[in-house]
Short mmCIF file of C-alpha atoms in Angstrom, two decimals:
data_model
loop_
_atom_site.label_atom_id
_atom_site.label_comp_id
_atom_site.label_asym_id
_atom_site.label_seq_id
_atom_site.Cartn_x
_atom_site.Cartn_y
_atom_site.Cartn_z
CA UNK A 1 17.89 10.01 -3.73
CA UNK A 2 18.65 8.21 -3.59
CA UNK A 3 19.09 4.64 -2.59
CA UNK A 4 21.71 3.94 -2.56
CA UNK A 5 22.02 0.19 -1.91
CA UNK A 6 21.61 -2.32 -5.11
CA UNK A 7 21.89 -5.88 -5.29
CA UNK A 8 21.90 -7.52 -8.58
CA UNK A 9 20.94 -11.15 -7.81
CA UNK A 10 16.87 -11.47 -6.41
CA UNK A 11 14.11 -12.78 -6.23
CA UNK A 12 10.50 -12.71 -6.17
CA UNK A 13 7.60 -12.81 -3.75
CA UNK A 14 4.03 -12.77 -2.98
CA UNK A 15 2.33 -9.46 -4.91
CA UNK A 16 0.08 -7.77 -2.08
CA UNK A 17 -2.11 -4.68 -2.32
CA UNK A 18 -0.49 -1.03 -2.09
CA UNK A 19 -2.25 -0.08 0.79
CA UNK A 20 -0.70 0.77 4.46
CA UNK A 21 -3.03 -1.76 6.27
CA UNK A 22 -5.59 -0.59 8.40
CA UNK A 23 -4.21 -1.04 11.44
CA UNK A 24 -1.35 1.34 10.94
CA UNK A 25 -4.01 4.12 9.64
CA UNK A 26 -4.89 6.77 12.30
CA UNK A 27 -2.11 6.89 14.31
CA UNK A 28 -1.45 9.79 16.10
CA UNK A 29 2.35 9.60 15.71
CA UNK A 30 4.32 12.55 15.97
CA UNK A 31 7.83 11.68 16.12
CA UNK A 32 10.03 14.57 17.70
CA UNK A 33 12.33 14.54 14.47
CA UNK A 34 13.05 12.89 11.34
CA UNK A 35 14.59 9.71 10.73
CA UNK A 36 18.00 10.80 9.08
CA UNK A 37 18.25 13.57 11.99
CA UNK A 38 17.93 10.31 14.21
CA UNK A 39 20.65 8.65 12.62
CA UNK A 40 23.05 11.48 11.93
CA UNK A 41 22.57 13.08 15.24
CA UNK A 42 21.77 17.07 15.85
CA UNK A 43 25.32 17.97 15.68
CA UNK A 44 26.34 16.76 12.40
CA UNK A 45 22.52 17.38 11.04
CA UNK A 46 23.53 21.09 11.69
CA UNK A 47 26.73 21.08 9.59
CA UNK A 48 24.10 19.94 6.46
CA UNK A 49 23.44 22.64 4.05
CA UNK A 50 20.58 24.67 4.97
CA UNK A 51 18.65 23.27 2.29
CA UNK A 52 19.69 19.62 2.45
CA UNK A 53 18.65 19.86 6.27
CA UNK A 54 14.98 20.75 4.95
CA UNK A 55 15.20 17.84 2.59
CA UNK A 56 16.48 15.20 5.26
CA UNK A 57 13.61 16.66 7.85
CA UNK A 58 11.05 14.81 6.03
CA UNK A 59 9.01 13.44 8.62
CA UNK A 60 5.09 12.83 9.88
CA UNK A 61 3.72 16.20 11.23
CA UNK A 62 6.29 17.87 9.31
CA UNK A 63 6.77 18.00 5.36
CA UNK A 64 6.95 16.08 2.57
CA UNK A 65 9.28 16.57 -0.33
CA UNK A 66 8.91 15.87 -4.13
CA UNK A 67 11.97 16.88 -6.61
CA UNK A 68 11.83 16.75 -10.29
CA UNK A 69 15.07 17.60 -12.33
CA UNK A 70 17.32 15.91 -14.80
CA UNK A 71 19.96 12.77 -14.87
CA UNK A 72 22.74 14.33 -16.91
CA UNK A 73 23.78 10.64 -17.02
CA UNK A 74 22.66 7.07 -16.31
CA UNK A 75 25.31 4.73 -16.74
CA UNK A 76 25.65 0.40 -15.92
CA UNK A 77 28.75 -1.59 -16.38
CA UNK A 78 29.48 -4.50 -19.05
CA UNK A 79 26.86 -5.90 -21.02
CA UNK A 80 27.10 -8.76 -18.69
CA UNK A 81 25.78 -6.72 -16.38
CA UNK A 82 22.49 -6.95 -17.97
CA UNK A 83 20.35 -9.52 -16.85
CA UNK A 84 21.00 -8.58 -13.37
CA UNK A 85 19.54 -5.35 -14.09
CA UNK A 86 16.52 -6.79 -15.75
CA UNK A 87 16.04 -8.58 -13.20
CA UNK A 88 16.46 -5.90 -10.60
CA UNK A 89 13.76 -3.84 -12.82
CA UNK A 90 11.39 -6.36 -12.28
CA UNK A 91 11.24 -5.18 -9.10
CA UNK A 92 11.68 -1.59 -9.24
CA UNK A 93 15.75 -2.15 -7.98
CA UNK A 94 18.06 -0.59 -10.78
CA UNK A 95 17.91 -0.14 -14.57
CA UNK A 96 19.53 -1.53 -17.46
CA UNK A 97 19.17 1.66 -19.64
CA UNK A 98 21.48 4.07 -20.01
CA UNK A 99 20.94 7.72 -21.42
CA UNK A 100 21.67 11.17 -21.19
CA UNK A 101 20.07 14.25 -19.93
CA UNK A 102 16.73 12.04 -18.54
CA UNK A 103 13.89 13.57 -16.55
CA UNK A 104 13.24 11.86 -13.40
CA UNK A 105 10.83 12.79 -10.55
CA UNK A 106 11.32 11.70 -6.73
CA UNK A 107 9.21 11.03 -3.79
CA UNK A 108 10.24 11.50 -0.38
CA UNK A 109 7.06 10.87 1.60
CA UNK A 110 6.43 9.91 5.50
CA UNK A 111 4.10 7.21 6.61
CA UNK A 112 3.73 4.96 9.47
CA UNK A 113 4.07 1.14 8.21
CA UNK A 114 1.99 -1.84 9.47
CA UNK A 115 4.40 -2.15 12.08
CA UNK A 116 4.61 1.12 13.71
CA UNK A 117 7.45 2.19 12.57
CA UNK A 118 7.76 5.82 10.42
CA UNK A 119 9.13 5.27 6.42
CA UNK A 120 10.42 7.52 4.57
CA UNK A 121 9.77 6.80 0.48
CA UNK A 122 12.73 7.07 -2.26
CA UNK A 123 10.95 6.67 -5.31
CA UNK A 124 12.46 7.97 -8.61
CA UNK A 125 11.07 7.29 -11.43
CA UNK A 126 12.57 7.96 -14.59
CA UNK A 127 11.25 8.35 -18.81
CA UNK A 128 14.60 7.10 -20.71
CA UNK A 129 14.25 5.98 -24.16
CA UNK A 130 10.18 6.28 -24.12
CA UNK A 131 9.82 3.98 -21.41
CA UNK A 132 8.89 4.93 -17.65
CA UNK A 133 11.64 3.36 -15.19
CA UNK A 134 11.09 3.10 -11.18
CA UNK A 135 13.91 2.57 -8.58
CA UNK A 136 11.69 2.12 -5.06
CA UNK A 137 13.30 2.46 -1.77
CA UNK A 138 11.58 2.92 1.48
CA UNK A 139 13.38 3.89 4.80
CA UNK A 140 13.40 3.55 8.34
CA UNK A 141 15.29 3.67 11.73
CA UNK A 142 16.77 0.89 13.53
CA UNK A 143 18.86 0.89 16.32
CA UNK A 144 19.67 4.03 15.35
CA UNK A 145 20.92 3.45 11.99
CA UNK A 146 19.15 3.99 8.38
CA UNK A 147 17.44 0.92 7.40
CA UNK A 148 16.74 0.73 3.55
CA UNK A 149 13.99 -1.62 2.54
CA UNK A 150 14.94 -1.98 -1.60
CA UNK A 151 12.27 -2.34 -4.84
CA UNK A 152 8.71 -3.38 -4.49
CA UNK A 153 8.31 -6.08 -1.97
CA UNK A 154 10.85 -5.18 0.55
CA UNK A 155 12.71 -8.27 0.16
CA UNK A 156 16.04 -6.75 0.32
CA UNK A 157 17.44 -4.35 3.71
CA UNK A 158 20.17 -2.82 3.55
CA UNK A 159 22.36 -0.73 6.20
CA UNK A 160 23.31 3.03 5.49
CA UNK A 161 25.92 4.98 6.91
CA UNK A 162 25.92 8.67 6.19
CA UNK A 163 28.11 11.35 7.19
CA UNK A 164 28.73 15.02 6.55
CA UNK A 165 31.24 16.70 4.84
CA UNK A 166 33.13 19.55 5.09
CA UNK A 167 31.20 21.22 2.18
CA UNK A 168 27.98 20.67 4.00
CA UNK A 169 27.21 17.78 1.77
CA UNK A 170 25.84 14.18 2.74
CA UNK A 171 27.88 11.48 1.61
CA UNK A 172 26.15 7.97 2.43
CA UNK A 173 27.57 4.39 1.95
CA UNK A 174 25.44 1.43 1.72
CA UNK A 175 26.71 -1.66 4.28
CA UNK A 176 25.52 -4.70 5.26
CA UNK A 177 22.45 -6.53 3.29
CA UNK A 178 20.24 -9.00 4.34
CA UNK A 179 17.28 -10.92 1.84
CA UNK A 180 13.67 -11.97 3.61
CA UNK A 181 10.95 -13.70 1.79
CA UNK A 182 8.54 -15.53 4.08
CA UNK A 183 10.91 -18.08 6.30
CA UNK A 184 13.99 -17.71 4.54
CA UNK A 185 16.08 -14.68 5.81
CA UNK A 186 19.79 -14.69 5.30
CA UNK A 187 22.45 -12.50 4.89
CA UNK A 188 23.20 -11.23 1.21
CA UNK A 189 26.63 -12.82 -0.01
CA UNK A 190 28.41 -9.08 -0.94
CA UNK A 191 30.46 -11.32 -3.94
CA UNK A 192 26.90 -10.80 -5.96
CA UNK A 193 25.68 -7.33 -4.97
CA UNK A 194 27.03 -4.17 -4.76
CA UNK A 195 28.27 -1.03 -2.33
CA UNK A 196 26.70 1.85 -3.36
CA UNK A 197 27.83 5.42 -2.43
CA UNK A 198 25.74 8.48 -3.40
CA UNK A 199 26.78 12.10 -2.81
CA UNK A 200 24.06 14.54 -2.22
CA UNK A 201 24.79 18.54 -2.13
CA UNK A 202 22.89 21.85 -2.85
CA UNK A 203 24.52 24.46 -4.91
CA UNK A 204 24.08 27.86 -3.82
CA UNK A 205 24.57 29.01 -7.23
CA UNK A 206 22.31 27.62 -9.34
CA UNK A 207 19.97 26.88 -6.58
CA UNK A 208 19.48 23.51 -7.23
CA UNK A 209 19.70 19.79 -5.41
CA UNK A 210 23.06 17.11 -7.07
CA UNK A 211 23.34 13.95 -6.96
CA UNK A 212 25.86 11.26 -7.66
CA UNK A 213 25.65 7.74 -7.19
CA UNK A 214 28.01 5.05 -8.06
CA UNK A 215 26.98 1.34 -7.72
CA UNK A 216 30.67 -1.12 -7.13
CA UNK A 217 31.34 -4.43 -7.16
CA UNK A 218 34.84 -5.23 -5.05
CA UNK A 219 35.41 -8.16 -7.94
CA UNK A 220 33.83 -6.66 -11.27
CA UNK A 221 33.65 -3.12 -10.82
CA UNK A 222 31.11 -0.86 -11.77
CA UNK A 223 27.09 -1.63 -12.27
CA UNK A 224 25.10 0.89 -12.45
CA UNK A 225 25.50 4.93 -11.92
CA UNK A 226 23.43 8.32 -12.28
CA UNK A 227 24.33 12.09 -12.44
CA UNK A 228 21.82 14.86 -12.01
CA UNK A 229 20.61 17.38 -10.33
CA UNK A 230 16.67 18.74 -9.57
CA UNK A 231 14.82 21.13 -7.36
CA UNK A 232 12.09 20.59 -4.60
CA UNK A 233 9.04 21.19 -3.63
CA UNK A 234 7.75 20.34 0.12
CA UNK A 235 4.30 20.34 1.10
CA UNK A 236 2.87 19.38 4.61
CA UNK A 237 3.25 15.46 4.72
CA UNK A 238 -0.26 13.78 4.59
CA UNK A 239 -1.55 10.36 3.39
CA UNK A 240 0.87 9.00 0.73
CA UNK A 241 -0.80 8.46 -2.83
CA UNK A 242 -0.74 4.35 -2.84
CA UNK A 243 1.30 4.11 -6.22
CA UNK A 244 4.16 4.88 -3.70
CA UNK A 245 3.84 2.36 -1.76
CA UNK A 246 5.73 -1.17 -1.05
CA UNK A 247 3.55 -3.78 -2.36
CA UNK A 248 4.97 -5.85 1.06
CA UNK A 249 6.19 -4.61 3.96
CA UNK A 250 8.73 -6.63 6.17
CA UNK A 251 8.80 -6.82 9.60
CA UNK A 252 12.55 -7.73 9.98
CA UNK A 253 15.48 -5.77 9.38
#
């Protein structure tokens, strides 16, 4: 999925290892559910499609999930748009291709960050034009709301809401966004990012997972979008191969 949640101004940080520090290996943690059933509650998890409620259940002592499919369409906005993108792909946030029909893959894996807290990974990576593309996200509860740590060093976090819809679809919205690298932590200006809003359903007819995600700027409009659908696989959640991993973690949210 997702993520849902892409600034287009960054910046860059201390590289670090791929490796879930030692201290955080081990753990016994079992939590009782998953982190979107946190967030969403058990009544409106229940109105999910049957099979998007296996795919939002991802969780330690539970499953994992990996889904492999096809972008019918991967779309950005004015050329303009550009740089920001490259920049963004510097850091695994965003593309500045565009293409049709595009096999992607995507990672939904559980693990218990150096700080305790259970992460969910959104990794999707992409081959468009002969070139491998990543767009990293890694998630977590706060407060009871779905925290979205964006691209390779965590630097950006960004508030989701999600809610249900009648069709048993998710629909989430990406809110508030904060930057942290080392001391400086600051709210991210909303005039030079973007509010993302990604649609997620399962089609009983052709059996498969769909996507939509469009990336908006209140001021210029579209940035980025993709269009696909895939199918998944779970298998019982266990150590998380390390390519997936943040290369930083961040303690704040």
């Amino acid at each position: 999925m997702a993520a849902a949640e892409c600034p287009v101004v960054l910046a860059t940080g201390t590289p670090a290892r791929r490796a879930v520090p030692s201290r955080a290996r081990g753990r016994e943690a079992q939590p009782v559910t998953s982190v979107f059933r946190a967030a969403l509650g058990e009544d409106a998890f229940s109105r999910l499609h049957p099979m998007l409620q296996r795919r939002f259940d991802v969780r330690l002592g539970g499953e994992a999930c990996v889904g492999t499919g096809v972008m019918t369409q991967i779309r950005r906005g004015p050329s303009w748009t550009v740089p920001f993108l490259q920049i963004g792909r510097m850091r695994n946030i965003l593309i500045p291709d565009v293409g049709e029909n595009v096999p992607f893959r995507i990672d939904n894996r559980p693990y218990l960050d150096p700080f305790g807290r259970e992460t969910v990974t959104f990794v999707r990576e992409y081959v468009i034009g002969g070139k491998r593309r990543r767009f990293d996200a890694t998630m977590i509860l706060s407060d009871g709301r779905v925290v979205d740590y964006l691209g390779t060093h965590q630097h950006l976090a960004v508030d989701l809401d999600l809610s249900v819809q009648d069709d048993g679809s998710l629909l989430l919205r990406s809110g508030a966004q904060r930057f942290h690298e080392g001391p400086v932590s600051f709210r991210f200006p909303m005039s030079l990012s973007g509010r993302a809003t990604l649609r997620e359903r399962f089609d009983d007819a052709d059996g498969r997972f769909h996507i939509d995600l469009e990336v908006h700027n209140d001021r210029f409009g579209s940035l980025f979008g993709y269009r696909g659908s895939f199918t998944s696989e779970w298998m019982p959640a266990g150590p998380v191969p390390p390519h997936l991993l943040p290369l930083r973690h961040e303690p704040r949210v």
